[in-house]
mmCIF file of C-alpha atoms in Angstrom:
data_model
loop_
_atom_site.group_PDB
_atom_site.id
_atom_site.type_symbol
_atom_site.label_atom_id
_atom_site.label_comp_id
_atom_site.label_asym_id
_atom_site.label_seq_id
_atom_site.Cartn_x
_atom_site.Cartn_y
_atom_site.Cartn_z
ATOM 1 C CA MET A 224 -60.735 -140.085 235.713
ATOM 2 C CA LYS A 225 -63.500 -142.332 234.392
ATOM 3 C CA PHE A 226 -66.067 -139.991 235.838
ATOM 4 C CA ILE A 227 -64.551 -137.049 234.005
ATOM 5 C CA CYS A 228 -64.459 -138.875 230.723
ATOM 6 C CA LEU A 229 -68.074 -139.988 231.144
ATOM 7 C CA THR A 230 -69.146 -136.399 231.886
ATOM 8 C CA VAL A 231 -67.407 -135.171 228.745
ATOM 9 C CA LEU A 232 -69.129 -137.777 226.599
ATOM 10 C CA ILE A 233 -72.509 -136.907 227.994
ATOM 11 C CA ILE A 234 -72.036 -133.176 227.383
ATOM 12 C CA SER A 235 -70.694 -133.819 223.857
ATOM 13 C CA GLY A 236 -73.612 -136.097 223.066
ATOM 14 C CA ALA A 237 -76.115 -133.557 224.282
ATOM 15 C CA THR A 238 -74.461 -130.784 222.277
ATOM 16 C CA TYR A 239 -74.361 -132.907 219.175
ATOM 17 C CA SER A 240 -77.985 -133.884 219.667
ATOM 18 C CA ARG A 241 -79.076 -130.261 220.091
ATOM 19 C CA SER A 242 -77.076 -129.141 217.037
ATOM 20 C CA GLU A 243 -78.515 -131.957 214.968
ATOM 21 C CA ASN A 244 -81.995 -131.098 216.177
ATOM 22 C CA ASN A 245 -81.621 -127.484 215.129
ATOM 23 C CA ASN A 246 -80.472 -128.445 211.625
ATOM 24 C CA PHE A 247 -82.836 -131.295 211.151
ATOM 25 C CA VAL A 248 -84.633 -129.637 208.195
ATOM 26 C CA ARG A 249 -82.687 -128.359 205.209
ATOM 27 C CA PRO A 250 -82.886 -124.595 204.508
ATOM 28 C CA ALA A 251 -84.911 -123.664 201.402
ATOM 29 C CA ASP A 252 -84.229 -121.163 198.665
ATOM 30 C CA PRO A 253 -86.802 -118.401 197.829
ATOM 31 C CA VAL A 254 -89.546 -119.427 195.450
ATOM 32 C CA PHE A 255 -91.201 -117.416 192.681
ATOM 33 C CA ALA A 256 -94.320 -118.275 190.666
ATOM 34 C CA LEU A 257 -96.849 -116.472 188.474
ATOM 35 C CA ALA A 258 -100.435 -116.067 189.537
ATOM 36 C CA GLY A 259 -102.511 -118.968 188.284
ATOM 37 C CA GLU A 260 -99.597 -121.417 188.195
ATOM 38 C CA ASP A 261 -98.954 -124.406 190.461
ATOM 39 C CA VAL A 262 -95.872 -124.289 192.638
ATOM 40 C CA ILE A 263 -93.822 -126.564 194.916
ATOM 41 C CA LEU A 264 -92.700 -125.087 198.253
ATOM 42 C CA PRO A 265 -89.522 -127.099 199.022
ATOM 43 C CA CYS A 266 -88.826 -128.707 202.403
ATOM 44 C CA SER A 267 -86.921 -131.912 203.193
ATOM 45 C CA VAL A 268 -85.390 -133.739 206.146
ATOM 46 C CA LYS A 269 -81.599 -134.090 206.303
ATOM 47 C CA PHE A 270 -80.066 -137.449 205.623
ATOM 48 C CA SER A 271 -83.332 -138.358 203.728
ATOM 49 C CA LEU A 272 -84.807 -139.800 206.898
ATOM 50 C CA ASN A 273 -88.225 -141.449 206.631
ATOM 51 C CA ALA A 274 -90.888 -138.862 207.527
ATOM 52 C CA VAL A 275 -93.924 -141.156 207.296
ATOM 53 C CA ASP A 276 -94.246 -141.405 211.085
ATOM 54 C CA MET A 277 -93.524 -137.725 211.743
ATOM 55 C CA ARG A 278 -95.827 -134.751 212.166
ATOM 56 C CA VAL A 279 -95.520 -132.297 209.292
ATOM 57 C CA GLU A 280 -97.045 -128.850 209.425
ATOM 58 C CA TRP A 281 -97.019 -125.988 206.975
ATOM 59 C CA SER A 282 -98.100 -122.549 208.224
ATOM 60 C CA ARG A 283 -97.766 -118.788 207.481
ATOM 61 C CA SER A 284 -95.066 -117.378 209.731
ATOM 62 C CA ASP A 285 -95.601 -113.881 208.478
ATOM 63 C CA ARG A 286 -99.012 -113.657 210.098
ATOM 64 C CA ASN A 287 -99.783 -113.210 213.767
ATOM 65 C CA ASP A 288 -102.314 -116.026 213.859
ATOM 66 C CA SER A 289 -99.866 -118.471 212.235
ATOM 67 C CA GLU A 290 -102.644 -119.834 210.049
ATOM 68 C CA VAL A 291 -102.445 -123.528 209.159
ATOM 69 C CA VAL A 292 -101.731 -124.121 205.459
ATOM 70 C CA HIS A 293 -101.445 -127.948 205.623
ATOM 71 C CA LEU A 294 -101.139 -130.553 208.424
ATOM 72 C CA TYR A 295 -100.014 -134.210 208.195
ATOM 73 C CA GLU A 296 -100.224 -136.320 211.312
ATOM 74 C CA ASP A 297 -100.692 -139.991 212.182
ATOM 75 C CA HIS A 298 -100.137 -141.065 208.571
ATOM 76 C CA GLU A 299 -102.861 -138.852 207.121
ATOM 77 C CA ASP A 300 -103.724 -135.272 206.195
ATOM 78 C CA ARG A 301 -105.656 -133.469 208.957
ATOM 79 C CA ASN A 302 -106.893 -130.194 207.534
ATOM 80 C CA THR A 303 -109.866 -129.504 209.796
ATOM 81 C CA ASN A 304 -108.316 -126.290 211.018
ATOM 82 C CA GLN A 305 -106.800 -125.417 207.640
ATOM 83 C CA SER A 306 -107.208 -121.758 206.525
ATOM 84 C CA GLN A 307 -110.200 -121.355 204.242
ATOM 85 C CA SER A 308 -108.173 -119.668 201.490
ATOM 86 C CA TYR A 309 -106.076 -122.865 201.058
ATOM 87 C CA ARG A 310 -108.895 -125.429 201.038
ATOM 88 C CA GLY A 311 -108.470 -127.871 198.164
ATOM 89 C CA ARG A 312 -105.250 -126.234 196.933
ATOM 90 C CA THR A 313 -102.501 -127.977 199.041
ATOM 91 C CA LYS A 314 -101.050 -131.484 198.787
ATOM 92 C CA LEU A 315 -98.183 -133.502 200.245
ATOM 93 C CA ASN A 316 -96.737 -136.314 198.143
ATOM 94 C CA HIS A 317 -97.111 -139.240 200.567
ATOM 95 C CA GLU A 318 -94.896 -141.452 198.444
ATOM 96 C CA GLU A 319 -92.021 -138.958 198.855
ATOM 97 C CA LEU A 320 -92.301 -139.000 202.674
ATOM 98 C CA HIS A 321 -90.233 -142.192 202.739
ATOM 99 C CA ARG A 322 -87.277 -140.252 201.323
ATOM 100 C CA GLY A 323 -87.695 -137.310 203.698
ATOM 101 C CA ASN A 324 -89.316 -135.022 201.092
ATOM 102 C CA ILE A 325 -92.085 -133.031 202.761
ATOM 103 C CA SER A 326 -92.462 -130.355 200.081
ATOM 104 C CA LEU A 327 -95.909 -128.831 199.646
ATOM 105 C CA LYS A 328 -97.666 -128.385 196.334
ATOM 106 C CA LEU A 329 -99.851 -125.276 196.100
ATOM 107 C CA SER A 330 -102.268 -125.081 193.210
ATOM 108 C CA SER A 331 -103.691 -122.092 191.363
ATOM 109 C CA VAL A 332 -101.426 -119.537 193.013
ATOM 110 C CA GLN A 333 -103.000 -116.247 194.042
ATOM 111 C CA VAL A 334 -101.367 -112.898 194.791
ATOM 112 C CA SER A 335 -102.551 -113.210 198.380
ATOM 113 C CA ASP A 336 -100.465 -116.409 198.750
ATOM 114 C CA GLU A 337 -97.300 -114.313 198.699
ATOM 115 C CA GLY A 338 -95.478 -114.370 202.008
ATOM 116 C CA ARG A 339 -93.270 -116.376 204.363
ATOM 117 C CA TYR A 340 -94.084 -120.067 204.962
ATOM 118 C CA LYS A 341 -92.870 -122.224 207.804
ATOM 119 C CA CYS A 342 -92.253 -125.946 207.307
ATOM 120 C CA SER A 343 -92.155 -127.773 210.716
ATOM 121 C CA ILE A 344 -91.435 -131.435 211.413
ATOM 122 C CA GLN A 345 -91.631 -133.346 214.659
ATOM 123 C CA SER A 346 -90.934 -136.924 215.689
ATOM 124 C CA GLU A 347 -90.562 -138.738 218.935
ATOM 125 C CA TYR A 348 -86.913 -137.855 219.258
ATOM 126 C CA ARG A 349 -86.306 -134.772 217.199
ATOM 127 C CA SER A 350 -87.906 -131.715 215.570
ATOM 128 C CA GLY A 351 -86.973 -128.873 213.283
ATOM 129 C CA ASP A 352 -88.259 -126.260 210.913
ATOM 130 C CA THR A 353 -87.289 -123.951 208.067
ATOM 131 C CA THR A 354 -88.723 -120.938 206.327
ATOM 132 C CA VAL A 355 -89.563 -120.492 202.648
ATOM 133 C CA ASN A 356 -90.013 -117.029 201.196
ATOM 134 C CA PHE A 357 -92.587 -117.108 198.406
ATOM 135 C CA THR A 358 -93.179 -114.352 195.852
ATOM 136 C CA VAL A 359 -96.090 -114.262 193.445
ATOM 137 C CA GLY A 360 -95.659 -112.433 190.127
ATOM 138 C CA VAL A 361 -98.184 -110.943 187.664
ATOM 139 C CA VAL A 362 -97.323 -110.519 184.025
ATOM 140 C CA GLY A 363 -98.634 -107.207 182.651
ATOM 141 C CA ARG A 364 -99.588 -106.077 179.167
ATOM 142 C CA PRO A 365 -97.289 -106.477 176.204
ATOM 143 C CA PRO A 366 -94.979 -103.491 175.738
ATOM 144 C CA VAL A 367 -95.962 -100.802 173.203
ATOM 145 C CA ILE A 368 -93.429 -98.767 171.212
ATOM 146 C CA THR A 369 -94.290 -95.295 169.912
ATOM 147 C CA VAL A 370 -92.363 -92.459 168.272
ATOM 148 C CA ASP A 371 -91.742 -89.862 171.026
ATOM 149 C CA GLY A 372 -89.838 -87.308 168.948
ATOM 150 C CA PHE A 373 -87.152 -86.611 166.263
ATOM 151 C CA ASP A 374 -84.728 -83.936 165.148
ATOM 152 C CA TYR A 375 -82.976 -82.681 162.061
ATOM 153 C CA THR A 376 -79.791 -84.746 162.612
ATOM 154 C CA GLY A 377 -81.393 -88.073 161.883
ATOM 155 C CA LEU A 378 -81.989 -89.134 165.496
ATOM 156 C CA LEU A 379 -85.270 -90.776 166.420
ATOM 157 C CA ARG A 380 -86.649 -90.963 169.921
ATOM 158 C CA LEU A 381 -88.702 -94.036 170.871
ATOM 159 C CA LYS A 382 -90.854 -94.665 173.893
ATOM 160 C CA CYS A 383 -91.732 -98.079 175.290
ATOM 161 C CA GLU A 384 -94.306 -98.553 177.987
ATOM 162 C CA SER A 385 -96.354 -101.269 179.696
ATOM 163 C CA GLU A 386 -98.495 -101.691 182.855
ATOM 164 C CA GLY A 387 -100.009 -104.266 185.213
ATOM 165 C CA TRP A 388 -96.789 -105.958 186.382
ATOM 166 C CA TYR A 389 -95.907 -107.259 189.834
ATOM 167 C CA PRO A 390 -93.363 -107.073 191.254
ATOM 168 C CA GLU A 391 -91.422 -104.341 189.437
ATOM 169 C CA PRO A 392 -90.174 -105.658 186.072
ATOM 170 C CA VAL A 393 -86.939 -104.870 184.136
ATOM 171 C CA LEU A 394 -87.274 -103.008 180.814
ATOM 172 C CA GLU A 395 -84.509 -103.480 178.216
ATOM 173 C CA TRP A 396 -83.804 -101.953 174.767
ATOM 174 C CA MET A 397 -82.029 -104.327 172.394
ATOM 175 C CA LEU A 398 -80.665 -104.401 168.864
ATOM 176 C CA THR A 399 -79.901 -108.076 169.168
ATOM 177 C CA GLU A 400 -79.885 -110.629 171.926
ATOM 178 C CA THR A 401 -76.433 -109.500 172.923
ATOM 179 C CA THR A 402 -76.499 -105.807 172.005
ATOM 180 C CA PHE A 403 -78.328 -103.493 174.392
ATOM 181 C CA LEU A 404 -79.134 -99.753 174.293
ATOM 182 C CA SER A 405 -79.214 -97.544 177.363
ATOM 183 C CA SER A 406 -82.530 -95.850 178.221
ATOM 184 C CA GLU A 407 -82.372 -92.059 178.338
ATOM 185 C CA THR A 408 -85.335 -91.698 180.735
ATOM 186 C CA ALA A 409 -87.032 -94.250 182.934
ATOM 187 C CA GLU A 410 -90.287 -93.886 184.903
ATOM 188 C CA THR A 411 -91.891 -96.375 187.220
ATOM 189 C CA HIS A 412 -95.267 -96.036 188.956
ATOM 190 C CA ARG A 413 -97.283 -98.297 191.136
ATOM 191 C CA ASN A 414 -101.070 -98.407 191.760
ATOM 192 C CA GLU A 415 -103.701 -100.976 192.674
ATOM 193 C CA ASN A 416 -103.154 -102.688 189.284
ATOM 194 C CA GLY A 417 -99.409 -103.173 189.778
ATOM 195 C CA PHE A 418 -96.343 -101.490 188.344
ATOM 196 C CA SER A 419 -96.238 -99.471 185.117
ATOM 197 C CA VAL A 420 -92.918 -98.692 183.380
ATOM 198 C CA LYS A 421 -92.010 -96.199 180.671
ATOM 199 C CA HIS A 422 -88.558 -95.811 179.064
ATOM 200 C CA THR A 423 -87.231 -93.743 176.120
ATOM 201 C CA VAL A 424 -84.229 -94.268 173.869
ATOM 202 C CA THR A 425 -82.645 -92.430 170.924
ATOM 203 C CA VAL A 426 -81.743 -94.479 167.851
ATOM 204 C CA TYR A 427 -79.937 -93.728 164.569
ATOM 205 C CA GLU A 428 -80.980 -94.389 160.991
ATOM 206 C CA LYS A 429 -78.540 -97.335 160.901
ATOM 207 C CA HIS A 430 -80.575 -99.097 163.637
ATOM 208 C CA ARG A 431 -83.069 -101.084 161.649
ATOM 209 C CA LYS A 432 -84.607 -103.367 164.344
ATOM 210 C CA ILE A 433 -85.182 -102.232 167.865
ATOM 211 C CA HIS A 434 -86.630 -104.536 170.519
ATOM 212 C CA CYS A 435 -88.308 -103.517 173.742
ATOM 213 C CA ARG A 436 -88.303 -106.346 176.272
ATOM 214 C CA ILE A 437 -89.927 -106.433 179.707
ATOM 215 C CA ARG A 438 -88.614 -109.174 181.948
ATOM 216 C CA LEU A 439 -89.893 -110.519 185.271
ATOM 217 C CA LYS A 440 -87.599 -113.318 186.574
ATOM 218 C CA ASN A 441 -87.583 -115.866 183.686
ATOM 219 C CA HIS A 442 -90.776 -114.513 182.130
ATOM 220 C CA LYS A 443 -90.517 -111.879 179.405
ATOM 221 C CA LEU A 444 -92.554 -110.103 176.726
ATOM 222 C CA ASP A 445 -91.065 -108.510 173.556
ATOM 223 C CA THR A 446 -92.135 -105.925 171.058
ATOM 224 C CA LEU A 447 -90.245 -105.099 167.848
ATOM 225 C CA ILE A 448 -90.166 -101.972 165.684
ATOM 226 C CA ILE A 449 -88.512 -101.976 162.230
ATOM 227 C CA THR A 450 -87.373 -98.656 160.807
ATOM 228 C CA SER A 451 -86.334 -97.659 157.257
ATOM 229 C CA SER A 452 -84.636 -94.784 155.454
ATOM 230 C CA ASN A 453 -88.009 -93.645 154.088
ATOM 231 C CA MET A 454 -89.345 -93.365 157.613
ATOM 232 C CA PHE A 455 -86.472 -91.157 158.681
ATOM 233 C CA GLN A 456 -86.836 -88.934 155.564
ATOM 234 C CA LEU A 457 -90.532 -88.557 156.249
ATOM 235 C CA TRP A 458 -89.848 -87.576 159.822
ATOM 236 C CA ARG A 459 -87.229 -85.049 158.697
ATOM 237 C CA LYS A 460 -89.670 -83.445 156.254
ATOM 238 C CA SER A 461 -92.280 -83.347 159.004
ATOM 239 C CA ALA A 462 -89.852 -81.653 161.307
ATOM 240 C CA ILE A 463 -89.234 -78.937 158.648
ATOM 241 C CA GLN A 464 -92.841 -78.503 157.558
ATOM 242 C CA PHE A 465 -94.314 -78.516 161.040
ATOM 243 C CA PRO A 466 -93.070 -75.029 162.082
ATOM 244 C CA VAL A 467 -94.232 -73.573 158.715
ATOM 245 C CA ILE A 468 -97.676 -75.128 159.119
ATOM 246 C CA VAL A 469 -97.897 -73.804 162.685
ATOM 247 C CA GLY A 470 -96.843 -70.284 161.484
ATOM 248 C CA LEU A 471 -99.434 -70.243 158.679
ATOM 249 C CA GLY A 472 -102.061 -71.547 161.020
ATOM 250 C CA GLY A 473 -101.343 -68.823 163.548
ATOM 251 C CA PHE A 474 -101.456 -66.106 160.849
ATOM 252 C CA THR A 475 -104.752 -67.462 159.578
ATOM 253 C CA VAL A 476 -106.254 -67.414 163.049
ATOM 254 C CA VAL A 477 -105.190 -63.748 163.550
ATOM 255 C CA LEU A 478 -106.578 -62.733 160.108
ATOM 256 C CA ILE A 479 -109.925 -64.409 160.843
ATOM 257 C CA ALA A 480 -110.034 -62.718 164.272
ATOM 258 C CA VAL A 481 -109.465 -59.290 162.638
ATOM 259 C CA ILE A 482 -112.210 -59.896 160.049
ATOM 260 C CA ILE A 483 -114.642 -61.028 162.702
ATOM 261 C CA HIS A 484 -113.866 -57.969 164.834
ATOM 262 C CA LYS A 485 -114.424 -55.548 161.907
ATOM 263 C CA TYR A 486 -117.670 -57.309 161.048
ATOM 264 C CA ILE A 487 -118.897 -57.018 164.647
ATOM 265 C CA VAL A 488 -117.953 -53.283 164.735
ATOM 266 C CA HIS A 489 -119.691 -52.721 161.397
ATOM 267 C CA ARG A 490 -122.851 -54.432 162.617
ATOM 268 C CA LYS A 491 -122.805 -52.407 165.807
ATOM 269 C CA LEU A 492 -122.468 -49.087 163.912
ATOM 270 C CA LYS A 493 -125.233 -50.079 161.533
ATOM 271 C CA THR A 494 -127.546 -50.969 164.397
ATOM 272 C CA GLU A 495 -126.829 -47.627 166.149
ATOM 273 C CA ASN A 496 -127.471 -45.772 162.936
ATOM 274 C CA ARG A 497 -130.841 -47.470 162.522
ATOM 275 C CA LYS A 498 -131.694 -46.597 166.089
ATOM 276 C CA ILE A 499 -130.898 -42.914 165.498
ATOM 277 C CA HIS A 500 -133.040 -42.851 162.363
ATOM 278 C CA HIS A 501 -135.886 -44.522 164.247
ATOM 279 C CA GLU A 502 -135.720 -41.925 167.014
ATOM 280 C CA LEU A 503 -135.643 -39.108 164.517
ATOM 281 C CA ASP A 504 -138.684 -40.487 162.725
ATOM 282 C CA GLU A 505 -140.531 -40.555 166.044
ATOM 283 C CA LEU A 506 -139.667 -36.880 166.604
ATOM 284 C CA LEU A 507 -141.000 -35.951 163.143
ATOM 285 C CA GLN A 508 -144.184 -37.950 163.616
ATOM 286 C CA SER A 509 -144.808 -36.264 166.997
ATOM 287 C CA GLN A 510 -144.732 -32.879 165.146
ATOM 288 C CA ARG A 511 -142.225 -31.432 167.624
ATOM 289 C CA ILE A 512 -140.108 -30.490 164.550
ATOM 290 C CA PRO A 513 -141.760 -28.721 161.592
ATOM 291 C CA LYS A 514 -142.262 -30.865 158.533
ATOM 292 C CA VAL A 515 -140.210 -28.374 156.488
ATOM 293 C CA ILE A 516 -137.079 -29.717 158.116
ATOM 294 C CA THR A 517 -137.769 -33.085 156.605
ATOM 295 C CA HIS A 518 -136.903 -31.609 153.238
ATOM 296 C CA LEU A 519 -133.335 -30.802 154.350
ATOM 297 C CA GLU A 520 -131.821 -34.268 154.420
ATOM 298 C CA THR A 521 -133.204 -37.808 154.631
ATOM 299 C CA ASP A 522 -129.856 -39.256 155.817
ATOM 300 C CA MET A 523 -129.493 -37.422 159.129
ATOM 301 C CA VAL A 524 -127.562 -39.497 161.714
ATOM 302 C CA ASN A 525 -128.364 -37.741 164.971
ATOM 303 C CA ALA A 526 -130.555 -35.190 166.610
ATOM 304 C CA THR A 527 -129.966 -33.769 170.065
ATOM 305 C CA LEU A 528 -131.699 -31.247 172.175
ATOM 306 C CA GLY A 529 -129.805 -27.982 172.871
ATOM 307 C CA GLU A 530 -128.415 -27.382 176.295
ATOM 308 C CA ASP A 531 -129.674 -23.732 176.576
ATOM 309 C CA SER A 532 -133.317 -24.290 175.656
ATOM 310 C CA THR A 533 -135.634 -27.236 175.956
ATOM 311 C CA ASN A 534 -137.358 -25.985 172.849
ATOM 312 C CA ALA A 535 -134.185 -25.988 170.655
ATOM 313 C CA CYS A 536 -133.180 -28.853 168.452
ATOM 314 C CA LEU A 537 -129.865 -29.322 166.590
ATOM 315 C CA ILE A 538 -129.985 -31.511 163.512
ATOM 316 C CA GLN A 539 -126.761 -32.494 161.787
ATOM 317 C CA THR A 540 -126.593 -34.242 158.481
ATOM 318 C CA ARG A 541 -123.970 -36.634 157.245
ATOM 319 C CA HIS A 542 -122.700 -33.859 154.925
ATOM 320 C CA GLY A 543 -121.905 -31.611 157.847
ATOM 321 C CA ARG A 544 -124.771 -29.220 157.496
ATOM 322 C CA GLU A 545 -126.562 -28.159 160.701
ATOM 323 C CA VAL A 546 -130.081 -26.801 161.085
ATOM 324 C CA ILE A 547 -131.188 -25.214 164.348
ATOM 325 C CA TYR A 548 -134.859 -24.918 165.048
ATOM 326 C CA ASP A 549 -136.255 -23.131 168.082
ATOM 327 C CA GLU A 550 -140.013 -23.377 168.677
ATOM 328 C CA THR A 551 -139.964 -20.023 170.565
ATOM 329 C CA GLU A 552 -139.229 -18.289 167.296
ATOM 330 C CA GLN A 553 -142.458 -19.564 165.790
#
């Protein structure tokens, strides 16, 4: 009976020790920070046990090589094998080790620092570890509000857009801190510079102040547009006048095109007429046509050789008169 009881106690003690060993380090919540900021990656020993004599190692568990981020051993920092990208940017608070706080301070956060970190602790009798998910954010450009359209009923369509955010931000339209408007359209794109967002909303004349806010965790940027009745009236007049202006503009373009076409045709006819006169003058000067014909008309427009005889010439004046001259008759 005593043997059985002793065996149960040994098994229970081993089970308790194994369970305690697996939960030796407290789990940590995800961490978010903006690029350029300093951040604390949390990690602590349960029961606030003294960690001064323990081995503390921070590493990147999301990389195959498990690169060393920071190492504390034998009461001092040993960062000989520390990853080059973390040199001079990590620190353990040695005074907090007495209380079991082995959190790591990371300075001047970079986008490349984003990932999953492993906090490991080891002593002579126990060991444990936990994982910290770290996200790095980038604040983009302030949002810009522009007028995207309007109609005759007094509705005004606004567009708000911004770019350069990481991760994807949240865009909100607001009348007050507690009154929100629903976006009609929403577009999100991502490139090497981060996320860009573009939303539209329709507002009424009664909406005097409209805010566009872009939020990333606890960080936010706002832009405000203030409308007035005069602005809405101006937009209505523009909506009425715009089609008229477009119609007049189109008519003017067509009219100019017709005038240019007529001018080109007139120039072409005038050039051809000059060419005909020039050719006729050459015929007269070559004495192939008697000089007496020159007394008929001086405004002749064409002269063509007859088809039946190479010696015949037909001359037609602008007034319709025709003179036929055949050298064989001479």
